[in-house]
Amino acid sequence: MPLAMSSHAGLERVSTVDALARALRRRILDGDLAAGERLVERELTEHYGVARHTLRAALRSLAGDGLVELEPHRGARVAQLSADGLLELFELRAALELEAAHLMLERNAGRVPDPVRDAVAAMRRTCDEPDPPWSAVVTAHDAVHRALVDAAQSPRISRAYAALAGELHLFVVQIRPAWSLARMAEHHERLLDGLEAEGPPALRRHLRDGAQTVSARA
């Protein structure tokens, strides 16, 4: 889709590099810049009215977050989870989240604590909005799973999980064509009941459902 010329395209009055990275991140999470799409320097510098060195710094920031891939002599493209990458993400994510769920339930008498329930309720409110930006759904999804991990009260698990943020964001972007807003909300509401009834196996099933959907499209 061709980009229209615009002077700084409404960037916030913060560091231009940070504002540009934030704007591009939002477009990636909204699916406006699709997984695997090339990020053409000339088009982006003209659209945002920035210098090439500013754009390259913003792209490096996004690459550090796992949202952009920088290819020597070929430029940049939006990162995309391959089938192998998805399997590796599922295995690591499951290891961290399942142990976190075990600790969470153990430390809360088998109950899901309020911060996790509040995050799921916030996701429901986001999904019930009329045509919310998908970046808002990504943020709500991230908040649910971070709340679950943080409820384990294990700083090391939380830090390890935080390192997966970029790939997890891509995962939620790639699930978008197959999952409606209602399904996203219901999937996480069912998880709460499942955790209290079955424990961590309910979370494993929850994670596998999403991974299988994205794997089928990878």
mmCIF file of C-alpha atoms in Angstrom:
data_model
loop_
_atom_site.group_PDB
_atom_site.id
_atom_site.type_symbol
_atom_site.label_atom_id
_atom_site.label_comp_id
_atom_site.label_asym_id
_atom_site.label_seq_id
_atom_site.Cartn_x
_atom_site.Cartn_y
_atom_site.Cartn_z
ATOM 1 C CA MET A 1 0.000 0.000 0.000
ATOM 2 C CA PRO A 2 1.669 3.298 -1.045
ATOM 3 C CA LEU A 3 2.426 5.742 1.738
ATOM 4 C CA ALA A 4 1.302 9.364 1.568
ATOM 5 C CA MET A 5 3.791 12.179 2.159
ATOM 6 C CA SER A 6 3.503 13.680 5.641
ATOM 7 C CA SER A 7 5.690 15.836 7.891
ATOM 8 C CA HIS A 8 6.421 13.692 10.951
ATOM 9 C CA ALA A 9 2.931 12.121 10.500
ATOM 10 C CA GLY A 10 1.655 13.161 13.922
ATOM 11 C CA LEU A 11 4.604 11.791 15.913
ATOM 12 C CA GLU A 12 4.537 12.600 19.624
ATOM 13 C CA ARG A 13 6.884 15.273 20.969
ATOM 14 C CA VAL A 14 9.454 12.903 22.419
ATOM 15 C CA SER A 15 12.745 11.701 20.972
ATOM 16 C CA THR A 16 12.125 11.380 17.230
ATOM 17 C CA VAL A 17 13.716 7.934 17.210
ATOM 18 C CA ASP A 18 11.498 6.763 20.083
ATOM 19 C CA ALA A 19 8.381 8.285 18.555
ATOM 20 C CA LEU A 20 9.121 6.719 15.184
ATOM 21 C CA ALA A 21 9.787 3.316 16.760
ATOM 22 C CA ARG A 22 6.500 3.635 18.670
ATOM 23 C CA ALA A 23 4.568 4.516 15.515
ATOM 24 C CA LEU A 24 6.058 1.627 13.548
ATOM 25 C CA ARG A 25 5.488 -0.770 16.447
ATOM 26 C CA ARG A 26 1.815 0.186 16.522
ATOM 27 C CA ARG A 27 1.501 -0.394 12.755
ATOM 28 C CA ILE A 28 3.154 -3.802 13.055
ATOM 29 C CA LEU A 29 0.899 -4.864 15.919
ATOM 30 C CA ASP A 30 -2.177 -3.557 14.091
ATOM 31 C CA GLY A 31 -1.180 -5.608 11.028
ATOM 32 C CA ASP A 32 -0.860 -2.512 8.839
ATOM 33 C CA LEU A 33 2.718 -3.643 8.226
ATOM 34 C CA ALA A 34 2.335 -7.369 7.632
ATOM 35 C CA ALA A 35 4.588 -10.169 8.845
ATOM 36 C CA GLY A 36 7.444 -10.583 6.373
ATOM 37 C CA GLU A 37 6.804 -7.228 4.662
ATOM 38 C CA ARG A 38 9.877 -5.282 3.536
ATOM 39 C CA LEU A 39 10.369 -1.916 5.237
ATOM 40 C CA VAL A 40 11.531 0.343 2.439
ATOM 41 C CA GLU A 41 13.699 3.189 3.741
ATOM 42 C CA ARG A 42 12.743 5.697 1.063
ATOM 43 C CA GLU A 43 9.009 5.213 1.609
ATOM 44 C CA LEU A 44 9.257 5.396 5.387
ATOM 45 C CA THR A 45 11.560 8.421 5.524
ATOM 46 C CA GLU A 46 9.260 10.303 3.144
ATOM 47 C CA HIS A 47 6.124 9.279 5.026
ATOM 48 C CA TYR A 48 7.410 10.342 8.438
ATOM 49 C CA GLY A 49 9.633 13.195 7.293
ATOM 50 C CA VAL A 50 12.740 11.846 9.042
ATOM 51 C CA ALA A 51 16.352 11.267 8.066
ATOM 52 C CA ARG A 52 17.617 7.812 7.162
ATOM 53 C CA HIS A 53 19.824 7.597 10.248
ATOM 54 C CA THR A 54 16.748 8.275 12.414
ATOM 55 C CA LEU A 55 14.785 5.530 10.670
ATOM 56 C CA ARG A 56 17.673 3.085 10.978
ATOM 57 C CA ALA A 57 17.970 3.796 14.710
ATOM 58 C CA ALA A 58 14.229 3.173 15.134
ATOM 59 C CA LEU A 59 14.496 -0.085 13.180
ATOM 60 C CA ARG A 60 17.392 -1.224 15.356
ATOM 61 C CA SER A 61 15.232 -0.562 18.410
ATOM 62 C CA LEU A 62 12.415 -2.658 16.948
ATOM 63 C CA ALA A 63 14.874 -5.398 16.016
ATOM 64 C CA GLY A 64 15.949 -5.466 19.659
ATOM 65 C CA ASP A 65 12.293 -6.041 20.558
ATOM 66 C CA GLY A 66 12.060 -8.909 18.073
ATOM 67 C CA LEU A 67 9.546 -7.131 15.824
ATOM 68 C CA VAL A 68 11.883 -6.376 12.901
ATOM 69 C CA GLU A 69 14.564 -8.423 11.167
ATOM 70 C CA LEU A 70 17.626 -6.592 9.822
ATOM 71 C CA GLU A 71 19.217 -8.357 6.853
ATOM 72 C CA PRO A 72 22.737 -7.332 5.745
ATOM 73 C CA HIS A 73 22.681 -5.711 2.290
ATOM 74 C CA ARG A 74 18.929 -6.350 2.024
ATOM 75 C CA GLY A 75 17.428 -3.906 4.517
ATOM 76 C CA ALA A 76 14.709 -4.601 7.051
ATOM 77 C CA ARG A 77 11.461 -6.520 7.124
ATOM 78 C CA VAL A 78 8.734 -7.178 9.671
ATOM 79 C CA ALA A 79 9.654 -10.277 11.654
ATOM 80 C CA GLN A 80 7.617 -13.419 11.147
ATOM 81 C CA LEU A 81 7.368 -16.583 13.216
ATOM 82 C CA SER A 82 8.295 -19.644 11.170
ATOM 83 C CA ALA A 83 6.940 -23.097 11.991
ATOM 84 C CA ASP A 84 10.231 -23.954 13.731
ATOM 85 C CA GLY A 85 10.296 -20.626 15.551
ATOM 86 C CA LEU A 86 6.736 -21.149 16.719
ATOM 87 C CA LEU A 87 7.568 -24.595 18.125
ATOM 88 C CA GLU A 88 10.582 -23.230 19.974
ATOM 89 C CA LEU A 89 8.506 -20.346 21.346
ATOM 90 C CA PHE A 90 5.763 -22.727 22.480
ATOM 91 C CA GLU A 91 8.257 -24.976 24.277
ATOM 92 C CA LEU A 92 9.945 -22.125 26.130
ATOM 93 C CA ARG A 93 6.719 -20.279 26.827
ATOM 94 C CA ALA A 94 5.093 -23.447 28.164
ATOM 95 C CA ALA A 95 8.050 -24.184 30.429
ATOM 96 C CA LEU A 96 7.893 -20.718 31.982
ATOM 97 C CA GLU A 97 4.130 -20.249 32.160
ATOM 98 C CA LEU A 98 3.338 -23.752 33.426
ATOM 99 C CA GLU A 99 5.819 -23.436 36.279
ATOM 100 C CA ALA A 100 4.474 -19.955 36.988
ATOM 101 C CA ALA A 101 0.905 -21.300 37.066
ATOM 102 C CA HIS A 102 1.956 -24.071 39.456
ATOM 103 C CA LEU A 103 3.548 -21.552 41.821
ATOM 104 C CA MET A 104 0.645 -19.116 41.487
ATOM 105 C CA LEU A 105 -1.915 -21.731 42.486
ATOM 106 C CA GLU A 106 0.285 -23.122 45.249
ATOM 107 C CA ARG A 107 0.716 -19.655 46.774
ATOM 108 C CA ASN A 108 -2.965 -18.719 46.457
ATOM 109 C CA ALA A 109 -4.673 -21.817 47.851
ATOM 110 C CA GLY A 110 -5.563 -23.093 44.389
ATOM 111 C CA ARG A 111 -7.245 -19.856 43.332
ATOM 112 C CA VAL A 112 -6.480 -17.464 40.498
ATOM 113 C CA PRO A 113 -5.554 -14.144 42.164
ATOM 114 C CA ASP A 114 -7.373 -10.894 41.463
ATOM 115 C CA PRO A 115 -4.664 -9.260 39.272
ATOM 116 C CA VAL A 116 -4.988 -12.098 36.751
ATOM 117 C CA ARG A 117 -8.792 -11.908 36.820
ATOM 118 C CA ASP A 118 -8.626 -8.125 36.444
ATOM 119 C CA ALA A 119 -6.370 -8.489 33.392
ATOM 120 C CA VAL A 120 -8.801 -10.945 31.783
ATOM 121 C CA ALA A 121 -11.694 -8.572 32.508
ATOM 122 C CA ALA A 122 -9.721 -5.761 30.871
ATOM 123 C CA MET A 123 -9.153 -7.974 27.823
ATOM 124 C CA ARG A 124 -12.908 -8.599 27.627
ATOM 125 C CA ARG A 125 -13.572 -4.846 27.719
ATOM 126 C CA THR A 126 -11.036 -4.280 24.942
ATOM 127 C CA CYS A 127 -12.515 -7.043 22.789
ATOM 128 C CA ASP A 128 -16.054 -5.724 23.355
ATOM 129 C CA GLU A 129 -15.156 -2.298 21.985
ATOM 130 C CA PRO A 130 -16.385 -1.548 18.453
ATOM 131 C CA ASP A 131 -13.490 -2.386 16.123
ATOM 132 C CA PRO A 132 -10.571 -1.873 18.542
ATOM 133 C CA PRO A 133 -7.079 -1.609 17.032
ATOM 134 C CA TRP A 134 -5.406 -5.016 17.144
ATOM 135 C CA SER A 135 -2.452 -3.421 18.944
ATOM 136 C CA ALA A 136 -4.818 -2.871 21.885
ATOM 137 C CA VAL A 137 -5.715 -6.573 21.839
ATOM 138 C CA VAL A 138 -2.002 -7.457 21.759
ATOM 139 C CA THR A 139 -1.438 -5.220 24.788
ATOM 140 C CA ALA A 140 -4.399 -6.746 26.657
ATOM 141 C CA HIS A 141 -3.211 -10.277 25.875
ATOM 142 C CA ASP A 142 0.280 -9.405 27.077
ATOM 143 C CA ALA A 143 -1.158 -8.025 30.327
ATOM 144 C CA VAL A 144 -3.059 -11.271 31.039
ATOM 145 C CA HIS A 145 -0.078 -13.544 30.630
ATOM 146 C CA ARG A 146 2.315 -11.198 32.417
ATOM 147 C CA ALA A 147 -0.107 -11.023 35.336
ATOM 148 C CA LEU A 148 -0.212 -14.815 35.457
ATOM 149 C CA VAL A 149 3.583 -15.090 35.383
ATOM 150 C CA ASP A 150 4.060 -12.302 37.931
ATOM 151 C CA ALA A 151 1.565 -14.015 40.269
ATOM 152 C CA ALA A 152 4.147 -16.766 40.713
ATOM 153 C CA GLN A 153 6.164 -14.235 42.722
ATOM 154 C CA SER A 154 9.362 -15.399 41.036
ATOM 155 C CA PRO A 155 11.408 -12.452 39.722
ATOM 156 C CA ARG A 156 13.634 -14.780 37.707
ATOM 157 C CA ILE A 157 10.688 -16.341 35.878
ATOM 158 C CA SER A 158 9.234 -12.876 35.245
ATOM 159 C CA ARG A 159 12.523 -11.618 33.800
ATOM 160 C CA ALA A 160 12.923 -14.662 31.576
ATOM 161 C CA TYR A 161 9.340 -14.293 30.355
ATOM 162 C CA ALA A 162 9.806 -10.588 29.594
ATOM 163 C CA ALA A 163 12.531 -11.534 27.112
ATOM 164 C CA LEU A 164 9.884 -13.282 24.980
ATOM 165 C CA ALA A 165 7.736 -10.156 24.606
ATOM 166 C CA GLY A 166 8.539 -9.381 20.968
ATOM 167 C CA GLU A 167 7.919 -12.919 19.732
ATOM 168 C CA LEU A 168 4.729 -13.168 21.771
ATOM 169 C CA HIS A 169 3.489 -9.948 20.217
ATOM 170 C CA LEU A 170 4.131 -11.410 16.750
ATOM 171 C CA PHE A 171 2.299 -14.559 17.807
ATOM 172 C CA VAL A 172 -0.840 -12.574 18.685
ATOM 173 C CA VAL A 173 -0.579 -10.613 15.425
ATOM 174 C CA GLN A 174 -0.358 -13.856 13.429
ATOM 175 C CA ILE A 175 -3.365 -15.383 15.187
ATOM 176 C CA ARG A 176 -5.572 -12.452 14.188
ATOM 177 C CA PRO A 177 -6.915 -13.801 10.852
ATOM 178 C CA ALA A 178 -8.197 -16.963 12.518
ATOM 179 C CA TRP A 179 -9.502 -15.715 15.878
ATOM 180 C CA SER A 180 -12.325 -13.270 16.387
ATOM 181 C CA LEU A 181 -12.360 -10.753 19.231
ATOM 182 C CA ALA A 182 -15.028 -12.812 20.979
ATOM 183 C CA ARG A 183 -12.909 -15.946 20.737
ATOM 184 C CA MET A 184 -9.879 -14.145 22.181
ATOM 185 C CA ALA A 185 -11.874 -13.005 25.215
ATOM 186 C CA GLU A 186 -13.662 -16.321 25.748
ATOM 187 C CA HIS A 187 -10.446 -18.322 25.427
ATOM 188 C CA HIS A 188 -8.936 -16.433 28.354
ATOM 189 C CA GLU A 189 -12.110 -16.465 30.451
ATOM 190 C CA ARG A 190 -12.252 -20.252 30.120
ATOM 191 C CA LEU A 191 -8.612 -20.403 31.185
ATOM 192 C CA LEU A 192 -9.478 -18.929 34.598
ATOM 193 C CA ASP A 193 -12.036 -21.652 35.320
ATOM 194 C CA GLY A 194 -9.742 -24.320 33.942
ATOM 195 C CA LEU A 195 -6.826 -23.283 36.117
ATOM 196 C CA GLU A 196 -8.894 -23.573 39.287
ATOM 197 C CA ALA A 197 -10.519 -26.848 38.215
ATOM 198 C CA GLU A 198 -7.536 -28.637 36.638
ATOM 199 C CA GLY A 199 -4.439 -26.627 37.419
ATOM 200 C CA PRO A 200 -1.559 -26.162 34.928
ATOM 201 C CA PRO A 201 -2.861 -28.738 32.382
ATOM 202 C CA ALA A 202 -5.598 -26.222 31.500
ATOM 203 C CA LEU A 203 -2.910 -23.681 30.671
ATOM 204 C CA ARG A 204 -1.000 -26.168 28.520
ATOM 205 C CA ARG A 205 -4.174 -26.797 26.506
ATOM 206 C CA HIS A 206 -4.755 -23.036 26.242
ATOM 207 C CA LEU A 207 -1.249 -22.447 24.893
ATOM 208 C CA ARG A 208 -1.446 -25.379 22.484
ATOM 209 C CA ASP A 209 -4.744 -24.148 20.998
ATOM 210 C CA GLY A 210 -3.151 -20.867 19.982
ATOM 211 C CA ALA A 211 0.110 -22.443 18.804
ATOM 212 C CA GLN A 212 -1.720 -24.924 16.584
ATOM 213 C CA THR A 213 -3.749 -22.141 14.996
ATOM 214 C CA VAL A 214 -0.654 -20.107 14.110
ATOM 215 C CA SER A 215 1.306 -23.208 13.052
ATOM 216 C CA ALA A 216 -1.394 -24.083 10.548
ATOM 217 C CA ARG A 217 -0.889 -20.682 8.920
ATOM 218 C CA ALA A 218 2.941 -20.556 9.142
#
